[in-house]
Short mmCIF file of C-alpha atoms in Angstrom, two decimals:
data_model
loop_
_atom_site.label_atom_id
_atom_site.label_comp_id
_atom_site.label_asym_id
_atom_site.label_seq_id
_atom_site.Cartn_x
_atom_site.Cartn_y
_atom_site.Cartn_z
CA UNK X 1 28.44 9.24 18.44
CA UNK X 2 28.44 12.91 17.50
CA UNK X 3 25.50 14.62 19.20
CA UNK X 4 23.41 17.01 17.13
CA UNK X 5 20.74 17.77 19.70
CA UNK X 6 19.94 21.37 20.75
CA UNK X 7 17.48 22.51 23.38
CA UNK X 8 14.98 24.01 21.09
CA UNK X 9 14.18 26.22 18.09
CA UNK X 10 15.90 29.30 19.53
CA UNK X 11 19.20 27.61 19.79
CA UNK X 12 18.64 25.82 16.49
CA UNK X 13 18.23 29.01 14.59
CA UNK X 14 21.18 30.89 16.01
CA UNK X 15 23.00 32.65 13.18
CA UNK X 16 20.11 33.30 10.81
CA UNK X 17 20.42 36.82 9.47
CA UNK X 18 18.80 39.29 7.03
CA UNK X 19 19.37 38.51 3.34
CA UNK X 20 20.21 34.91 3.73
CA UNK X 21 19.01 32.11 1.47
CA UNK X 22 16.98 29.32 3.04
CA UNK X 23 15.74 25.94 1.94
CA UNK X 24 12.46 24.86 3.47
CA UNK X 25 11.06 21.35 3.20
CA UNK X 26 7.40 20.45 2.63
CA UNK X 27 4.83 19.94 -0.08
CA UNK X 28 1.97 22.35 0.41
CA UNK X 29 1.53 22.31 4.20
CA UNK X 30 2.55 18.66 4.44
CA UNK X 31 5.83 18.13 6.20
CA UNK X 32 6.73 21.76 6.63
CA UNK X 33 9.12 22.88 9.50
CA UNK X 34 6.45 24.60 11.46
CA UNK X 35 8.55 25.41 14.52
CA UNK X 36 11.40 26.88 12.47
CA UNK X 37 9.03 29.00 10.36
CA UNK X 38 7.38 30.38 13.53
CA UNK X 39 10.71 31.34 14.91
CA UNK X 40 11.81 33.10 11.71
CA UNK X 41 8.47 35.05 11.86
CA UNK X 42 9.34 36.03 15.50
CA UNK X 43 12.88 37.05 14.60
CA UNK X 44 11.45 39.14 11.74
CA UNK X 45 14.55 38.97 9.68
CA UNK X 46 14.16 40.43 6.24
CA UNK X 47 15.32 40.19 2.65
CA UNK X 48 15.16 36.42 2.57
CA UNK X 49 15.49 34.17 -0.43
CA UNK X 50 13.38 31.04 0.17
CA UNK X 51 13.64 27.83 -1.83
CA UNK X 52 10.56 25.82 -1.15
CA UNK X 53 8.21 23.93 -3.44
CA UNK X 54 5.26 26.05 -2.38
CA UNK X 55 4.67 29.31 -0.53
CA UNK X 56 2.23 28.20 2.06
CA UNK X 57 -1.27 29.59 2.44
CA UNK X 58 -2.26 33.07 3.54
CA UNK X 59 -2.20 32.32 7.29
CA UNK X 60 0.13 29.37 7.56
CA UNK X 61 3.49 28.07 6.46
CA UNK X 62 5.62 30.49 4.41
CA UNK X 63 2.52 32.64 4.09
CA UNK X 64 3.40 33.92 7.60
CA UNK X 65 6.76 35.21 6.40
CA UNK X 66 5.14 36.72 3.38
CA UNK X 67 2.55 38.64 5.51
CA UNK X 68 5.44 40.31 7.31
CA UNK X 69 7.20 41.01 3.96
CA UNK X 70 10.28 39.09 5.13
CA UNK X 71 10.79 37.37 1.81
CA UNK X 72 12.55 39.13 -1.02
CA UNK X 73 12.59 36.20 -3.42
CA UNK X 74 10.78 32.85 -3.70
CA UNK X 75 12.13 29.89 -5.66
CA UNK X 76 9.24 27.48 -6.08
CA UNK X 77 7.42 25.20 -8.53
CA UNK X 78 3.80 25.96 -7.53
CA UNK X 79 2.32 28.93 -5.71
CA UNK X 80 -1.32 28.72 -6.41
CA UNK X 81 -2.73 28.69 -2.91
CA UNK X 82 -1.82 32.15 -1.59
CA UNK X 83 -3.53 35.41 -2.33
CA UNK X 84 -1.00 37.61 -0.53
CA UNK X 85 1.77 35.86 -2.59
CA UNK X 86 -0.06 36.64 -5.81
CA UNK X 87 -0.57 40.28 -4.82
CA UNK X 88 3.11 40.82 -3.96
CA UNK X 89 4.26 39.08 -7.07
CA UNK X 90 1.99 40.98 -9.44
CA UNK X 91 2.79 44.33 -7.79
CA UNK X 92 6.52 43.56 -8.11
CA UNK X 93 7.29 43.59 -4.37
CA UNK X 94 8.33 40.00 -4.51
CA UNK X 95 10.70 38.41 -6.87
CA UNK X 96 9.62 34.92 -8.00
CA UNK X 97 11.62 32.21 -9.79
CA UNK X 98 9.34 29.38 -10.89
CA UNK X 99 11.15 26.19 -11.77
CA UNK X 100 9.95 22.64 -12.66
CA UNK X 101 9.36 20.51 -9.50
CA UNK X 102 11.81 17.77 -10.46
CA UNK X 103 14.47 20.36 -11.22
CA UNK X 104 13.86 21.90 -7.83
CA UNK X 105 14.34 18.57 -6.15
CA UNK X 106 17.41 17.75 -8.20
CA UNK X 107 19.09 21.14 -7.65
CA UNK X 108 18.81 20.35 -3.89
CA UNK X 109 20.22 16.79 -4.42
CA UNK X 110 23.03 18.23 -6.58
CA UNK X 111 24.09 20.65 -3.73
CA UNK X 112 23.83 17.76 -1.23
CA UNK X 113 26.00 15.48 -3.40
CA UNK X 114 28.57 17.83 -4.70
CA UNK X 115 27.49 18.09 -8.30
CA UNK X 116 27.75 21.68 -9.66
CA UNK X 117 25.13 21.15 -12.33
CA UNK X 118 23.20 18.58 -14.24
CA UNK X 119 21.30 18.17 -17.51
CA UNK X 120 17.49 17.73 -17.50
CA UNK X 121 14.91 17.62 -20.28
CA UNK X 122 12.37 19.49 -18.14
CA UNK X 123 11.59 22.95 -19.56
CA UNK X 124 13.43 22.56 -22.85
CA UNK X 125 11.82 24.78 -25.39
CA UNK X 126 10.02 26.84 -22.77
CA UNK X 127 10.89 30.16 -20.99
CA UNK X 128 12.50 28.09 -18.26
CA UNK X 129 15.33 27.35 -20.68
CA UNK X 130 15.97 30.97 -21.57
CA UNK X 131 19.61 31.95 -21.07
CA UNK X 132 20.58 28.35 -20.09
CA UNK X 133 23.05 26.13 -21.85
CA UNK X 134 21.44 23.33 -23.86
CA UNK X 135 22.88 20.14 -25.20
CA UNK X 136 21.80 17.12 -27.13
CA UNK X 137 22.29 13.58 -25.81
CA UNK X 138 21.16 10.60 -27.89
CA UNK X 139 18.90 12.80 -30.03
CA UNK X 140 17.10 14.51 -27.12
CA UNK X 141 17.61 18.07 -25.91
CA UNK X 142 18.47 18.91 -22.33
CA UNK X 143 19.15 22.09 -20.36
CA UNK X 144 21.88 22.64 -17.86
CA UNK X 145 20.60 23.41 -14.32
CA UNK X 146 22.82 24.43 -11.47
CA UNK X 147 22.98 23.20 -7.88
CA UNK X 148 21.50 25.54 -5.29
CA UNK X 149 23.55 27.48 -2.84
CA UNK X 150 21.90 28.14 0.53
CA UNK X 151 22.79 29.22 4.00
CA UNK X 152 20.32 27.15 6.00
CA UNK X 153 18.04 24.23 5.24
CA UNK X 154 15.06 23.82 7.52
CA UNK X 155 13.50 20.38 7.42
CA UNK X 156 10.92 18.51 9.41
CA UNK X 157 10.88 14.72 10.07
CA UNK X 158 8.59 12.37 11.97
CA UNK X 159 11.31 10.82 14.21
CA UNK X 160 14.92 11.65 14.75
CA UNK X 161 17.70 10.64 17.11
CA UNK X 162 20.48 12.39 18.97
CA UNK X 163 22.80 11.65 16.10
CA UNK X 164 20.60 13.50 13.66
CA UNK X 165 19.34 10.40 11.93
CA UNK X 166 15.86 11.08 10.42
CA UNK X 167 12.74 9.00 9.64
CA UNK X 168 9.85 10.43 7.75
CA UNK X 169 6.24 9.47 7.61
CA UNK X 170 3.97 9.21 4.52
CA UNK X 171 4.20 12.01 1.93
CA UNK X 172 5.51 14.42 4.62
CA UNK X 173 8.88 13.22 3.34
CA UNK X 174 8.80 15.03 -0.02
CA UNK X 175 11.63 17.58 -0.33
CA UNK X 176 12.93 17.18 3.21
CA UNK X 177 15.56 14.48 2.53
CA UNK X 178 16.72 16.33 -0.59
CA UNK X 179 17.48 19.46 1.36
CA UNK X 180 19.43 17.80 4.19
CA UNK X 181 23.09 18.68 3.66
CA UNK X 182 22.21 20.83 0.65
CA UNK X 183 22.78 24.12 2.57
CA UNK X 184 25.77 25.15 4.78
CA UNK X 185 23.78 24.26 7.84
CA UNK X 186 20.77 21.91 8.11
CA UNK X 187 18.32 22.25 10.99
CA UNK X 188 15.94 19.31 11.54
CA UNK X 189 12.90 19.54 13.78
CA UNK X 190 11.09 16.26 14.69
CA UNK X 191 7.83 15.22 16.11
CA UNK X 192 9.64 12.67 18.31
CA UNK X 193 13.25 12.93 19.35
CA UNK X 194 14.53 9.58 20.49
CA UNK X 195 17.81 8.40 22.13
CA UNK X 196 20.56 7.17 19.91
CA UNK X 197 20.19 3.45 19.40
CA UNK X 198 16.42 3.52 19.31
CA UNK X 199 16.13 3.84 15.54
CA UNK X 200 16.90 0.75 13.45
CA UNK X 201 19.91 1.77 11.33
CA UNK X 202 18.31 -0.12 8.39
CA UNK X 203 15.28 2.11 8.63
CA UNK X 204 16.99 5.45 8.75
CA UNK X 205 15.89 7.66 5.72
CA UNK X 206 18.49 10.41 6.17
CA UNK X 207 21.89 9.73 7.89
CA UNK X 208 22.76 12.19 10.65
CA UNK X 209 25.88 13.40 8.75
CA UNK X 210 23.60 15.61 6.65
CA UNK X 211 22.08 17.26 9.78
CA UNK X 212 23.92 19.87 11.92
CA UNK X 213 21.20 20.47 14.59
CA UNK X 214 18.18 18.54 15.60
CA UNK X 215 15.44 19.49 18.09
CA UNK X 216 12.16 18.24 19.57
CA UNK X 217 9.38 20.23 17.84
CA UNK X 218 6.27 21.41 19.67
CA UNK X 219 2.58 21.97 19.04
CA UNK X 220 2.38 20.68 15.47
CA UNK X 221 -0.81 21.82 13.76
CA UNK X 222 -0.30 19.66 10.63
CA UNK X 223 -3.02 21.49 8.74
CA UNK X 224 -4.77 19.73 5.89
CA UNK X 225 -5.06 21.88 2.78
CA UNK X 226 -7.71 19.89 0.90
CA UNK X 227 -9.64 17.60 3.22
CA UNK X 228 -11.13 15.04 0.81
CA UNK X 229 -13.06 12.07 2.17
CA UNK X 230 -15.63 9.57 1.02
CA UNK X 231 -18.76 8.39 2.71
CA UNK X 232 -18.84 5.04 4.44
CA UNK H 1 -21.00 15.92 -25.82
CA UNK H 2 -19.33 14.48 -22.72
CA UNK H 3 -18.96 15.95 -19.29
CA UNK H 4 -15.77 15.77 -17.25
CA UNK H 5 -16.66 12.30 -15.96
CA UNK H 6 -17.24 11.14 -19.54
CA UNK H 7 -13.80 12.34 -20.59
CA UNK H 8 -12.28 10.49 -17.64
CA UNK H 9 -14.26 7.41 -18.54
CA UNK H 10 -13.02 7.44 -22.10
CA UNK H 11 -9.42 8.03 -21.02
CA UNK H 12 -9.64 5.11 -18.60
CA UNK H 13 -10.00 2.86 -21.60
CA UNK H 14 -6.43 3.75 -22.54
CA UNK H 15 -5.15 2.09 -19.40
CA UNK H 16 -3.40 -1.19 -19.77
CA UNK H 17 -2.62 -3.95 -17.27
CA UNK H 18 0.61 -3.27 -15.38
CA UNK H 19 0.78 0.45 -16.12
CA UNK H 20 2.24 2.93 -13.68
CA UNK H 21 0.21 6.10 -14.24
CA UNK H 22 0.64 9.75 -13.10
CA UNK H 23 -2.64 11.68 -12.94
CA UNK H 24 -2.68 15.47 -13.03
CA UNK H 25 -5.05 17.71 -11.10
CA UNK H 26 -8.68 18.16 -12.37
CA UNK H 27 -10.30 15.81 -14.89
CA UNK H 28 -7.25 13.37 -14.84
CA UNK H 29 -7.90 12.65 -11.14
CA UNK H 30 -11.36 11.30 -12.09
CA UNK H 31 -9.78 8.61 -14.28
CA UNK H 32 -9.05 6.60 -11.18
CA UNK H 33 -12.83 6.04 -10.72
CA UNK H 34 -13.15 4.18 -13.97
CA UNK H 35 -10.34 1.60 -14.17
CA UNK H 36 -11.48 -1.20 -16.52
CA UNK H 37 -12.32 -4.49 -14.82
CA UNK H 38 -9.61 -7.16 -14.83
CA UNK H 39 -6.56 -4.94 -15.04
CA UNK H 40 -4.16 -3.73 -12.42
CA UNK H 41 -2.66 -0.25 -12.58
CA UNK H 42 -0.72 1.80 -9.97
CA UNK H 43 -1.13 5.51 -9.55
CA UNK H 44 1.99 7.64 -8.90
CA UNK H 45 1.68 11.06 -7.32
CA UNK H 46 4.73 13.26 -7.74
CA UNK H 47 4.74 14.46 -4.15
CA UNK H 48 6.05 10.98 -3.23
CA UNK H 49 3.63 8.10 -3.30
CA UNK H 50 3.26 5.01 -5.61
CA UNK H 51 0.07 2.92 -5.12
CA UNK H 52 -2.35 5.65 -4.36
CA UNK H 53 -5.80 4.46 -3.23
CA UNK H 54 -9.14 6.22 -2.83
CA UNK H 55 -9.97 9.20 -0.63
CA UNK H 56 -10.16 8.13 3.06
CA UNK H 57 -13.37 7.53 4.92
CA UNK H 58 -14.48 10.48 7.02
CA UNK H 59 -12.42 10.67 10.20
CA UNK H 60 -9.62 8.44 8.88
CA UNK H 61 -7.76 11.16 7.00
CA UNK H 62 -4.07 11.60 7.78
CA UNK H 63 -2.38 15.04 7.33
CA UNK H 64 0.81 13.15 6.29
CA UNK H 65 -0.79 11.32 3.46
CA UNK H 66 -1.76 13.49 0.60
CA UNK H 67 -1.61 13.62 -3.25
CA UNK H 68 -0.02 16.31 -5.46
CA UNK H 69 -3.35 18.20 -5.46
CA UNK H 70 -2.93 18.37 -1.58
CA UNK H 71 -5.97 16.13 -1.10
CA UNK H 72 -6.02 13.56 1.64
CA UNK H 73 -5.65 10.01 0.19
CA UNK H 74 -5.11 6.38 1.18
CA UNK H 75 -2.73 3.85 -0.09
CA UNK H 76 -3.18 0.40 -1.59
CA UNK H 77 -1.37 -2.86 -0.57
CA UNK H 78 2.10 -2.64 -2.04
CA UNK H 79 2.24 1.14 -1.92
CA UNK H 80 5.50 3.05 -1.17
CA UNK H 81 6.51 6.52 -0.12
CA UNK H 82 9.63 8.32 -1.31
CA UNK H 83 11.30 11.73 -1.55
CA UNK H 84 10.73 14.22 -4.34
CA UNK H 85 14.05 13.53 -6.14
CA UNK H 86 13.24 9.85 -6.26
CA UNK H 87 9.70 10.63 -7.48
CA UNK H 88 11.10 12.61 -10.37
CA UNK H 89 13.61 9.95 -11.16
CA UNK H 90 10.64 7.64 -11.73
CA UNK H 91 9.20 10.28 -14.11
CA UNK H 92 12.43 11.50 -15.82
CA UNK H 93 13.81 7.98 -15.99
CA UNK H 94 10.54 6.82 -17.88
CA UNK H 95 9.56 4.31 -15.30
CA UNK H 96 6.05 5.79 -15.29
CA UNK H 97 4.16 4.46 -18.32
CA UNK H 98 1.44 7.00 -18.79
CA UNK H 99 0.90 10.73 -17.93
CA UNK H 100 -2.59 12.14 -17.97
CA UNK H 101 -2.84 15.89 -17.54
CA UNK H 102 -5.01 18.91 -18.26
CA UNK H 103 -4.11 21.75 -20.62
CA UNK H 104 -5.15 25.27 -21.55
CA UNK H 105 -3.85 24.76 -25.16
CA UNK H 106 -2.48 22.00 -27.30
CA UNK H 107 -0.89 22.64 -30.68
CA UNK H 108 -1.09 20.38 -33.73
CA UNK H 109 2.62 19.47 -33.35
CA UNK H 110 2.09 18.27 -29.72
CA UNK H 111 3.20 21.39 -27.87
CA UNK H 112 1.28 22.04 -24.63
CA UNK H 113 0.63 25.16 -22.56
CA UNK H 114 -0.89 24.74 -19.10
CA UNK H 115 1.01 26.76 -16.49
CA UNK H 116 0.77 30.52 -17.02
CA UNK H 117 -1.41 33.22 -18.44
CA UNK H 118 0.89 36.25 -18.51
CA UNK H 119 -0.33 39.09 -16.32
CA UNK H 120 -3.32 37.12 -15.19
CA UNK H 121 -2.61 33.77 -13.68
CA UNK H 122 0.76 32.54 -12.51
CA UNK H 123 0.53 29.48 -10.37
CA UNK H 124 3.55 27.69 -11.57
CA UNK H 125 4.31 24.56 -13.49
CA UNK H 126 4.62 22.22 -10.51
CA UNK H 127 5.70 18.89 -11.93
CA UNK H 128 4.11 19.36 -15.38
CA UNK H 129 7.30 20.29 -17.20
CA UNK H 130 9.24 17.31 -15.88
CA UNK H 131 6.29 15.07 -16.78
CA UNK H 132 5.81 16.28 -20.33
CA UNK H 133 9.54 16.40 -21.10
CA UNK H 134 10.06 12.78 -20.06
CA UNK H 135 6.91 10.67 -20.47
CA UNK H 136 6.67 8.47 -23.46
CA UNK H 137 2.92 8.50 -23.51
CA UNK H 138 1.07 11.73 -22.71
CA UNK H 139 -2.71 12.04 -22.92
CA UNK H 140 -4.29 15.44 -22.42
CA UNK H 141 -7.72 15.62 -20.84
CA UNK H 142 -9.58 18.89 -21.48
CA UNK H 143 -12.61 20.64 -22.81
CA UNK H 144 -12.42 21.23 -26.61
CA UNK H 145 -13.04 24.98 -26.26
CA UNK H 146 -12.38 27.56 -23.59
CA UNK H 147 -15.09 29.55 -21.71
CA UNK H 148 -15.17 32.12 -24.47
CA UNK H 149 -15.96 29.34 -26.96
CA UNK H 150 -12.54 29.48 -28.63
CA UNK H 151 -10.70 26.36 -29.65
CA UNK H 152 -8.02 24.93 -27.33
CA UNK H 153 -6.63 22.77 -30.18
CA UNK H 154 -4.53 25.23 -32.12
CA UNK H 155 -1.99 25.54 -34.96
CA UNK H 156 0.39 27.03 -32.46
CA UNK H 157 0.01 27.70 -28.69
CA UNK H 158 -0.46 31.33 -27.77
CA UNK H 159 0.40 30.91 -24.07
CA UNK H 160 3.88 30.19 -22.60
CA UNK H 161 4.71 26.55 -23.31
CA UNK H 162 5.00 23.74 -20.76
CA UNK H 163 6.61 21.30 -23.26
CA UNK H 164 7.32 20.86 -26.96
CA UNK H 165 6.28 18.04 -29.28
CA UNK H 166 5.19 15.84 -26.45
CA UNK H 167 1.39 15.28 -26.43
CA UNK H 168 0.39 11.99 -28.08
CA UNK H 169 -3.40 12.01 -27.67
CA UNK H 170 -6.10 14.45 -26.69
CA UNK H 171 -9.49 13.41 -25.21
CA UNK H 172 -12.00 16.21 -25.00
CA UNK H 173 -15.77 16.58 -24.46
CA UNK H 174 -16.16 16.36 -28.27
CA UNK H 175 -13.52 13.90 -29.61
CA UNK H 176 -10.50 11.69 -29.30
CA UNK H 177 -7.58 12.99 -31.33
CA UNK H 178 -4.16 11.63 -32.08
CA UNK H 179 -1.24 14.03 -32.53
CA UNK H 180 0.47 13.01 -35.83
CA UNK H 181 3.29 14.57 -37.86
CA UNK H 182 0.61 16.22 -39.96
CA UNK H 183 -1.82 17.45 -37.30
CA UNK H 184 -4.65 16.25 -35.14
CA UNK H 185 -6.10 12.99 -36.46
CA UNK H 186 -9.76 12.58 -35.53
CA UNK H 187 -10.13 9.01 -34.09
CA UNK H 188 -13.52 9.16 -32.43
CA UNK H 189 -16.48 11.52 -31.91
CA UNK H 190 -18.30 12.03 -28.63
CA UNK H 191 -21.85 10.68 -28.63
CA UNK H 192 -24.13 13.04 -30.56
CA UNK H 193 -21.24 15.17 -31.95
CA UNK H 194 -20.75 15.43 -35.68
CA UNK H 195 -17.48 15.54 -37.57
CA UNK H 196 -18.44 19.03 -38.72
CA UNK H 197 -18.91 20.24 -35.17
CA UNK H 198 -15.45 18.97 -34.21
CA UNK H 199 -13.97 20.59 -37.28
CA UNK H 200 -15.69 23.89 -36.33
CA UNK H 201 -14.27 23.73 -32.79
CA UNK H 202 -10.72 22.81 -33.88
CA UNK H 203 -8.48 25.62 -34.97
CA UNK H 204 -5.42 23.37 -35.58
CA UNK H 205 -5.15 21.10 -38.65
CA UNK H 206 -7.72 18.32 -38.34
CA UNK H 207 -7.16 15.13 -40.31
CA UNK H 208 -10.35 13.25 -41.13
CA UNK H 209 -10.01 9.86 -42.71
CA UNK H 210 -13.00 7.74 -43.70
CA UNK H 211 -15.94 7.19 -41.33
CA UNK H 212 -15.10 8.46 -37.86
CA UNK H 213 -16.72 6.21 -35.29
CA UNK H 214 -18.56 7.42 -32.18
CA UNK H 215 -16.93 6.67 -28.87
CA UNK H 216 -17.90 3.49 -26.95
CA UNK H 217 -17.83 4.32 -23.27
CA UNK H 218 -19.03 1.11 -21.58
#
């Protein structure tokens, strides 16, 4: 077995620098790499390009990096929950590339799987298609989208083992598996790090080959963005 | 004139047994409350769940189980979770039968705009562009006019597009309309709304054929 475990977030994030491109898993605040984000805030590295479906909220998730003006550019599909984000975007301080959610997922998967580009119908005829190659297949129009290139991918799983195998829970899975192995280095933080052999190989969601470093996360807040309940 | 729940109730009548359905944020979410008796449908949420159930009881919410609107949800027997790429394979690959979403504008040729107001509101398209580019059956749920009283059913969209030639049907507080090659065909009127009122509130080409019936909601 090839061991992927590191002591903690400090060792895991060795090598992150100004002006790098990061992928960050999560949908809203669900399944975000909380420990890694906190460490990036602490390191206060700047000029970052962040590929993430959302930009967090004002005081949590990627919103924490935005507050310190660490992010130069965001690549996201939906950014509606963050006032500071909107302010920075409208004032021109922050560069933003909005792309369809399925395209975002697939550009990660393409990078993971060695495809330079792919055709998708999403965004055809809209401003998303501007400047992109288009092509017809079987009477329908598609646009060419390219694989992402990133330095680090930060993902969060429910459980993981010493070999870097990952298991997710519920909808906290989202973009995390797509980003594993899609950047030069993938850092996985987990709620529960278990010895090799404790995960059933049949139940592994992401094989450890896609993960370079794994560590036991701490103090997960797992904030709920829209608590919605019904009466008994 | 219908309220938001009325629109949802009318759209629910479009559901058919065995449908996999993606519901957008807003009025479409309410459709789940009015599934006709005797049919089985499964709701897909693009953040990675198929077989979505009702909101959880107080105290039983799980931060790891949400819908695309970031609301806490539950799952039904037979539900599954998956990653975002798999989710959009279901959508792009046309495995989802029906997409119901909101809009700011719909044009008479089926174009839809619902993601951006330049200089004012830029939240992003989320999964909407993937959904409208791929789904075979797209129903828009929206109010017939905007807050300023202007028609949202237009000859041509004025806002940046989400998708082209894709909307099949529009259900508003005033009417049910089908998007045809020649424009919006008026299928039904909301209770108490006249054909003339629908015509007045519709900027795009409206096709009226014969006697237009009033909606039956129950």
